[in-house]
């Protein structure tokens, strides 16, 4: 990863600010001959789109993605794909106060300190709006995976929001798309909504934990030592706005286990090795095992709240900040499709990397 | 990060296997005129060195680092610095069984599946011995930081080992170097040792949690969006052997907090902005705030244990594996100096990146 | 350089095809606080623009550049700058024959062989229209150089077109902008035009040689061994469409000289070292000396000519190709502003690289 | 290319100075399962080795390459390959004068200006001894090409030395390895030697032109726009010490041709497209056509000569420099195996890049 680009061979550079004319992603290294069009990409953007339900921000933008290059006759050509999303709902307003004030928990102060200039309108470059570009790029990655590794499926879901968490005994993969919180439990959504509405009324916000699983990942993806699959996934998730922690498989809880507890024993299955458990999260030595790849991350509560917080202005004078405007009380909800997009990008990137260095498929057979 | 290299401008490529003739690090991009010699590097390697105390593996190697290039008359020249550590204690033995067997929880099986060939002696490239090269490279980074940003100090310590954790009310920065576990509590070491010895007797191993703190980091380091300081730190820590989770500041616990709880309010201090708390771990929007940079990570229990675990051979037949040989019951102990080295490398890299794009020091003043 | 990106710290990714909706450049790593706007960029695009005079193609597009991100209140913010140029003059036509035929000397056949799909409209990605994006990005580089190294001036000019070449004894720096061929001799343009018109009437085209000079480059720019200033300049120029050779200083003629002839002897001047000559082209060991940086390159004659050439169709059957449409008889003319743009990008990139690794200005003093 | 690394997927980082303990190359990204050993590499180093004949420098070093990592049981493992060459013939001497003086035409002055410190012993990092590491790395690339693209053969030869050039009508591919100048004409070597001996007696040196040809390169290699095959070859050759110009196919002479003269017409041959000529040097639009890839470059005369040249010392005072010691009167001779190594590295890199993005072999069929 380098400044505004991530990926080794499948390289995504996002650009644009919250309130500029447009934002987007320059996608380089997509294999040729991949069927893809704007409608395919739009479905993922619609999933992330603000204004979709009452639990996310009320900003009402179509977030319509345009493909400006790299696709011809409905297929990728192998040249850079430019994806652009115009910003159509930039309410004109007076930025006088916000231009001079640093909102606690935001990048306002650090952008100012680093660059000496910042686009303060809506958070500028540090706005979560940037993640729309990732979701669009992730759509390209999904299209390529569908052609090159059709067995892979990727699904993200929330596992915790503040004090409430999912009941893993009721885990239902098929329930995820049926509720506003992307939770794998059809019966729990009402409680989640009640909890969130209370927080909203309290002029507060809340953190969240999201899990992303990739099924059907072939063994052999990952490039040790510094391009490990888990390393790149950790970087990908940590780069999402407001993320403060990333876990692979057992995650931080691995610190509490003994070697006998943590071992994933190996058996010979019908078509290859199988494992007694998946503490490893599908990755050993930075390389995929063929098990589910499991990544989890925490998103901090939205810093933009209606409860006043103490801060300072650019001139150093004290002030209190209430962040009005349209903000999600739980940004974790919209992080779900973003994390899926990042997973898709990382997997495709490593598929191409593997193909480049090693060739088609794993090299070593077992049994 | 790309295959075996990490860093943007300060680029470290490690090379070498556990039981080959040597291993090392090729360090490119070190600023010129930095005073450094082998003795300076050796102190950090000695801290990590196996055989040092009875809680780490009994392999007895001096791990003497040699500088083969890039340093002249006691100063870096700006050209690549080659650091080599010869492997002197490779006990000759019969590798017949291990060559055919995949140890559970190791990279044996994934290296085989990916590459079709692996250096099975001592884990080859996936051995934790590779981290000696990181520690050496980290020494170069420390030397450069001492010249370019002398206010920065870096310290790692264990915060948990299996069931026991540190008592934060007794936190003593100065106690860290005085015990075998790098714990910030002079009185606790005896209990930690008793706990670990019991696990060893039980032919078991245990996980650990390590925290690394950098004090005196100037505001402005970090390159959003994909070269964020926290992104690079997460990648750096996740790339260390056996690490399964990484946290910045509040970490995974941020998912449980509300916006009012999580806010780090801002005040104007004597020399610049100050904060009421550090939930953010010293990083906002991917850029350092000037507060302590706080990273935490979990290391899984050593997979190499004397308790038999079920596995398979290359031909698919079942077997049981007991990993004899010299292995740490808690690899987390030795991860402490490695994590410090990674922190030093990432901070120097971002200092150089900032200097390159923005210039000396932060650009935006406050007050 | 990597696929569609060039530069180390100042990274330019161009995207877009000749007949798609738009093309442009994603510019990452621009320093913050650089004054720049669309009008500043437009002047360089106007210099390159087709339809400007009768010696270049008659395609009539305004080539109006839009800044979509990264600039706020008239200054760069340090975030990615997206530059877009809409394609407004794509004449609709029947591409039936061209879609099936490979034009000799074009990338038609190799794009097809490599990717299995190509955007055949107007050459697609391989069209010289891509260079408009470079010129726009070069405008950003010029703006940054004007702030960071105001002493640098860059000028390109033609030195040869087919059989005619400039008379170096009449070299006039100030004449360059006063004629359609960017030649440094006010009196020669009429002859050049007559020569070119004859070729055009003969349904032929012709090659050209261009020289680009950067004055006022400070000593110390360049990163040996593989990021040498001359290495990056050679790559930059060779990446321009139709370029077949690149020279630094004495260039290919250096093969004919002896050591006594080729030596640039060193003297102590008023403000630093001076040289008796500049066979080296301002670069020693990959690092700038402070002398003029001199790069020269050859552009092959336009392959698109009205004289029939034998070729094949995708099905292997033989055909003859006459390239109708709007094509420059000498693409070298329009290569001049493109080469200036590449020079600006490479110099800025190395200025930032130097600042990153070494700091402000050269470190070693003389005298 | 980035500082001391070149290549995208097959990445070579060279390190080391002329008179340090050792120098070498860290080779990352080599495919696994490639048969390679030290003897295979040594043959190429022996070809380049100084002291081999009376036309190259008399420094007598075995240049014995050691493989320190990445090869196991005679095959590459896919992990980094460390290649080390110890410097065994560093004559101890008094460097007092050379440490203070800048030799004209050398990197002494620019390294000093850039870094403020330089290893002045034998030119340090800027010594042509660095190319030994490239030749070793090139051996790895050759071994990988022999496995992955066995049809490719690479051959370099001198085409000019000062005033004398080869007679292309007598070109004999098989004569190249039979003479000290790598010239493709068995009868001409005596004249070349007489010419060079005269220059040596005159305390002079001379430039050279070298051509490198790769036969059997499959169509489809090259990554437009900025990772073009010709772009990377130009960078690779220009990065070699003393190179001042690079040409592909027709090269600088393309500026003199018309479109009808320069066209390579296309026919359908037995196994695929064939061309009436090869002005393009085997590359169209940055992608290989399947024809011979032809690169030519010029090496300036050795700056180190026994004829005194005027220069200055670090303190600015004037001096005269005679470079004693062991120096080739024509460094171009030893550049031949170096250029072959660079060609091998670039071709392998692009083979892997193509495999990564596009897959095995070209995608588009003809006929």
XYZ file of N, CA and C in Angstrom, chain D residues 206-324:
357
model
N 38.117 4.388 -24.587
C 37.227 4.545 -25.733
C 35.827 4.034 -25.405
N 34.828 4.606 -26.078
C 33.442 4.188 -25.890
C 33.101 2.958 -26.706
N 31.880 2.488 -26.536
C 31.476 1.280 -27.258
C 29.959 1.256 -27.433
N 29.541 0.466 -28.416
C 28.114 0.253 -28.644
C 27.855 -1.245 -28.561
N 26.841 -1.606 -27.821
C 26.530 -3.023 -27.607
C 25.104 -3.284 -28.061
N 24.876 -4.432 -28.640
C 23.525 -4.821 -29.033
C 23.180 -6.108 -28.306
N 21.951 -6.185 -27.816
C 21.493 -7.415 -27.166
C 20.229 -7.858 -27.877
N 20.186 -9.116 -28.231
C 19.040 -9.661 -28.948
C 18.447 -10.822 -28.155
N 17.135 -10.833 -28.053
C 16.449 -11.989 -27.457
C 15.607 -12.633 -28.546
N 15.903 -13.882 -28.825
C 15.128 -14.637 -29.807
C 14.141 -15.538 -29.098
N 13.041 -15.790 -29.753
C 12.076 -16.740 -29.203
C 11.183 -16.163 -28.121
N 11.144 -14.832 -28.030
C 10.255 -14.197 -27.045
C 8.809 -14.339 -27.533
N 7.931 -14.913 -26.740
C 6.544 -15.059 -27.195
C 5.862 -13.704 -27.343
N 4.881 -13.595 -28.235
C 4.133 -12.341 -28.316
C 3.334 -12.110 -27.034
N 3.128 -10.845 -26.694
C 2.259 -10.538 -25.555
C 2.959 -10.038 -24.312
N 4.288 -10.025 -24.287
C 4.975 -9.540 -23.077
C 5.097 -8.017 -23.106
N 4.797 -7.397 -21.995
C 4.853 -5.937 -21.913
C 3.564 -5.422 -21.316
N 3.675 -4.373 -20.511
C 2.498 -3.879 -19.805
C 2.315 -2.397 -20.057
N 1.625 -2.049 -21.120
C 1.384 -0.636 -21.365
C 0.540 -0.032 -20.242
N 0.731 1.265 -19.992
C 1.506 2.251 -20.699
C 2.884 2.458 -20.054
N 2.976 2.288 -18.732
C 4.245 2.657 -18.100
C 5.092 1.468 -17.687
N 4.635 0.284 -17.963
C 5.468 -0.891 -17.779
C 5.693 -1.562 -19.132
N 5.773 -0.746 -20.183
C 6.059 -1.281 -21.515
C 7.363 -2.069 -21.508
N 7.428 -3.066 -22.349
C 8.650 -3.857 -22.439
C 9.826 -2.973 -22.853
N 9.619 -2.082 -23.807
C 10.731 -1.225 -24.242
C 11.091 -0.193 -23.185
N 10.098 0.287 -22.450
C 10.367 1.212 -21.351
C 11.257 0.552 -20.297
N 10.897 -0.651 -19.924
C 11.683 -1.340 -18.898
C 13.068 -1.717 -19.408
N 13.165 -2.090 -20.683
C 14.488 -2.386 -21.235
C 15.345 -1.127 -21.293
N 14.738 -0.012 -21.661
C 15.496 1.241 -21.705
C 16.008 1.593 -20.316
N 15.150 1.443 -19.317
C 15.561 1.738 -17.942
C 16.659 0.774 -17.510
N 16.492 -0.491 -17.835
C 17.466 -1.495 -17.421
C 18.845 -1.200 -17.998
N 18.898 -0.874 -19.277
C 20.205 -0.620 -19.899
C 20.779 0.710 -19.425
N 19.924 1.729 -19.314
C 20.422 3.038 -18.895
C 20.948 2.992 -17.456
N 20.486 2.030 -16.688
C 20.952 1.949 -15.295
C 22.363 1.371 -15.190
N 22.872 0.784 -16.282
C 24.235 0.243 -16.266
C 25.230 1.407 -16.281
N 26.292 1.263 -15.535
C 27.292 2.324 -15.441
C 27.747 2.789 -16.813
N 27.851 4.081 -16.997
C 28.473 4.697 -18.186
C 27.599 4.664 -19.433
N 26.381 4.114 -19.349
C 25.517 4.079 -20.534
C 24.908 5.468 -20.764
N 24.958 5.945 -22.010
C 24.451 7.283 -22.333
C 23.315 7.283 -23.344
N 23.001 6.133 -23.928
C 21.925 6.103 -24.907
C 21.401 4.691 -25.065
N 20.113 4.571 -25.350
C 19.492 3.258 -25.536
C 18.591 3.319 -26.760
N 18.626 2.284 -27.558
C 17.797 2.221 -28.754
C 17.041 0.900 -28.809
N 15.832 0.946 -29.326
C 15.046 -0.258 -29.594
C 14.878 -0.346 -31.109
N 15.221 -1.486 -31.692
C 15.069 -1.655 -33.140
C 15.794 -0.560 -33.897
N 15.070 0.187 -34.699
C 15.682 1.220 -35.538
C 16.366 2.305 -34.698
N 15.889 2.525 -33.508
C 16.546 3.462 -32.596
C 16.507 4.899 -33.072
N 17.575 5.629 -32.767
C 17.623 7.059 -33.099
C 17.474 7.284 -34.606
N 17.856 6.303 -35.407
C 17.759 6.447 -36.863
C 16.317 6.533 -37.337
N 15.368 6.140 -36.480
C 13.955 6.238 -36.865
C 13.561 7.675 -37.179
N 14.289 8.613 -36.598
C 13.983 10.036 -36.844
C 14.217 10.414 -38.301
N 15.026 9.625 -38.992
C 15.402 9.955 -40.379
C 14.503 9.281 -41.413
N 13.662 8.385 -40.990
C 12.894 7.567 -41.922
C 11.511 8.143 -42.206
N 10.942 7.698 -43.341
C 9.544 8.014 -43.639
C 8.684 6.807 -43.268
N 7.398 7.043 -43.229
C 6.460 5.995 -42.850
C 6.499 4.798 -43.778
N 6.704 5.034 -45.059
C 6.771 3.886 -45.975
C 8.031 3.068 -45.740
N 9.128 3.760 -45.430
C 10.385 3.039 -45.173
C 10.336 2.231 -43.881
N 9.673 2.795 -42.894
C 9.739 2.222 -41.542
C 8.730 1.106 -41.302
N 7.749 0.960 -42.208
C 6.674 -0.012 -41.952
C 7.190 -1.451 -41.948
N 6.821 -2.197 -40.930
C 7.059 -3.641 -40.917
C 5.747 -4.288 -41.360
N 5.666 -4.702 -42.604
C 4.415 -5.274 -43.110
C 4.186 -6.660 -42.511
N 2.931 -7.038 -42.441
C 2.572 -8.275 -41.731
C 2.069 -9.326 -42.717
N 2.534 -10.554 -42.527
C 2.082 -11.691 -43.326
C 1.640 -12.810 -42.393
N 0.899 -13.758 -42.911
C 0.556 -14.924 -42.110
C 1.555 -16.025 -42.409
N 2.318 -16.430 -41.409
C 3.304 -17.492 -41.597
C 2.747 -18.847 -41.185
N 3.615 -19.800 -41.085
C 3.199 -21.164 -40.740
C 2.509 -21.221 -39.376
N 3.135 -20.566 -38.400
C 2.666 -20.728 -37.022
C 2.066 -19.444 -36.459
N 2.026 -18.403 -37.276
C 1.483 -17.144 -36.767
C 1.937 -16.001 -37.630
N 1.696 -14.782 -37.191
C 2.065 -13.614 -37.993
C 3.575 -13.539 -38.183
N 3.980 -13.083 -39.352
C 5.382 -12.796 -39.614
C 5.478 -11.392 -40.195
N 6.687 -10.857 -40.192
C 6.867 -9.468 -40.580
C 7.922 -9.356 -41.661
N 7.762 -8.372 -42.539
C 8.693 -8.181 -43.644
C 10.032 -7.620 -43.171
N 10.053 -7.045 -41.992
C 11.269 -6.419 -41.468
C 11.067 -6.229 -39.972
N 12.071 -5.692 -39.302
C 11.973 -5.530 -37.847
C 12.486 -4.172 -37.396
N 11.976 -3.116 -38.042
C 12.321 -1.767 -37.591
C 11.880 -1.548 -36.146
N 10.815 -2.233 -35.755
C 10.238 -2.025 -34.420
C 11.072 -2.662 -33.321
N 12.018 -3.524 -33.687
C 12.807 -4.187 -32.655
C 11.990 -5.159 -31.834
N 10.943 -5.715 -32.448
C 10.188 -6.773 -31.777
C 9.162 -6.294 -30.780
N 8.870 -4.991 -30.780
C 7.952 -4.436 -29.779
C 7.020 -3.423 -30.443
N 5.729 -3.607 -30.284
C 4.730 -2.641 -30.784
C 3.807 -2.251 -29.625
N 3.663 -0.964 -29.405
C 2.803 -0.513 -28.307
C 3.285 -0.991 -26.950
N 4.574 -1.283 -26.857
C 5.135 -1.728 -25.585
C 5.034 -3.216 -25.346
N 4.502 -3.955 -26.328
C 4.248 -5.387 -26.175
C 5.032 -6.152 -27.242
N 5.595 -7.282 -26.857
C 6.406 -8.067 -27.797
C 5.547 -8.627 -28.922
N 6.150 -8.665 -30.131
C 5.430 -9.152 -31.314
C 5.719 -10.624 -31.602
N 6.769 -11.152 -30.992
C 7.226 -12.492 -31.328
C 8.482 -12.455 -32.194
N 8.798 -11.285 -32.741
C 10.059 -11.136 -33.473
C 11.218 -11.010 -32.480
N 12.438 -10.976 -33.009
C 13.593 -10.726 -32.144
C 13.411 -9.392 -31.413
N 13.658 -9.406 -30.129
C 13.695 -8.154 -29.374
C 15.123 -7.624 -29.466
N 15.268 -6.405 -29.997
C 16.598 -5.857 -30.294
C 16.821 -4.557 -29.543
N 17.816 -4.560 -28.665
C 18.169 -3.375 -27.877
C 19.632 -3.035 -28.128
N 19.914 -1.763 -28.247
C 21.281 -1.306 -28.484
C 21.590 -0.177 -27.513
N 22.812 -0.085 -27.051
C 23.128 1.034 -26.155
C 24.590 1.433 -26.303
N 24.857 2.676 -25.901
C 26.217 3.206 -25.994
C 26.802 3.388 -24.598
N 28.055 2.984 -24.478
C 28.800 3.156 -23.231
C 29.864 4.210 -23.471
N 29.955 5.153 -22.594
C 30.960 6.204 -22.778
C 32.356 5.642 -22.489
N 33.396 6.323 -22.969
C 34.746 5.851 -22.653
C 35.012 5.936 -21.150
N 35.791 4.992 -20.647
C 36.179 4.995 -19.236
C 36.705 6.366 -18.845
N 36.197 6.899 -17.763
C 36.674 8.201 -17.291
C 38.036 8.080 -16.633
N 38.328 6.897 -16.122
C 39.600 6.687 -15.426
C 40.719 6.499 -16.445
N 41.472 7.541 -16.707
C 42.555 7.437 -17.680
C 43.842 7.989 -17.092
N 44.945 7.624 -17.742
C 46.257 8.030 -17.242
C 46.676 9.392 -17.770
N 45.865 9.952 -18.658
C 46.118 11.310 -19.137
C 45.534 12.297 -18.118
N 46.303 13.252 -17.674
C 45.793 14.144 -16.623
C 44.608 15.001 -17.085
N 43.617 15.118 -16.218
C 42.438 15.959 -16.458
C 42.308 16.937 -15.281
N 41.844 18.124 -15.588
C 41.710 19.135 -14.533
C 40.465 18.901 -13.681
N 40.588 19.129 -12.404
C 39.449 18.945 -11.511
C 39.643 19.792 -10.252
N 38.802 19.532 -9.260
C 38.919 20.261 -7.989
C 38.899 19.266 -6.827
N 39.331 19.765 -5.676
C 39.252 18.989 -4.438
C 37.995 19.409 -3.671
N 37.689 18.687 -2.622
C 36.517 19.012 -1.814
C 36.552 20.441 -1.296
N 37.754 20.945 -1.061
C 37.853 22.319 -0.547
C 37.779 23.348 -1.675
N 37.567 22.894 -2.904
C 37.397 23.820 -4.013
C 38.677 24.173 -4.747
N 39.809 23.741 -4.230
C 41.076 24.077 -4.883
C 41.277 23.240 -6.140
N 41.933 23.814 -7.148
C 42.129 23.071 -8.397
C 43.202 21.992 -8.258
N 43.077 20.963 -9.087
C 44.048 19.869 -9.087
C 44.021 19.208 -10.453
N 44.958 18.315 -10.671
C 44.910 17.492 -11.877
C 44.778 16.041 -11.451
N 43.977 15.290 -12.171
C 43.727 13.901 -11.788
C 44.243 12.953 -12.867
N 45.083 12.024 -12.431
C 45.428 10.869 -13.259
C 44.906 9.653 -12.511
N 44.056 8.864 -13.136
C 43.521 7.718 -12.421
C 44.398 6.502 -12.650
N 45.253 6.245 -11.676
C 46.050 5.024 -11.723
C 45.154 3.848 -11.343
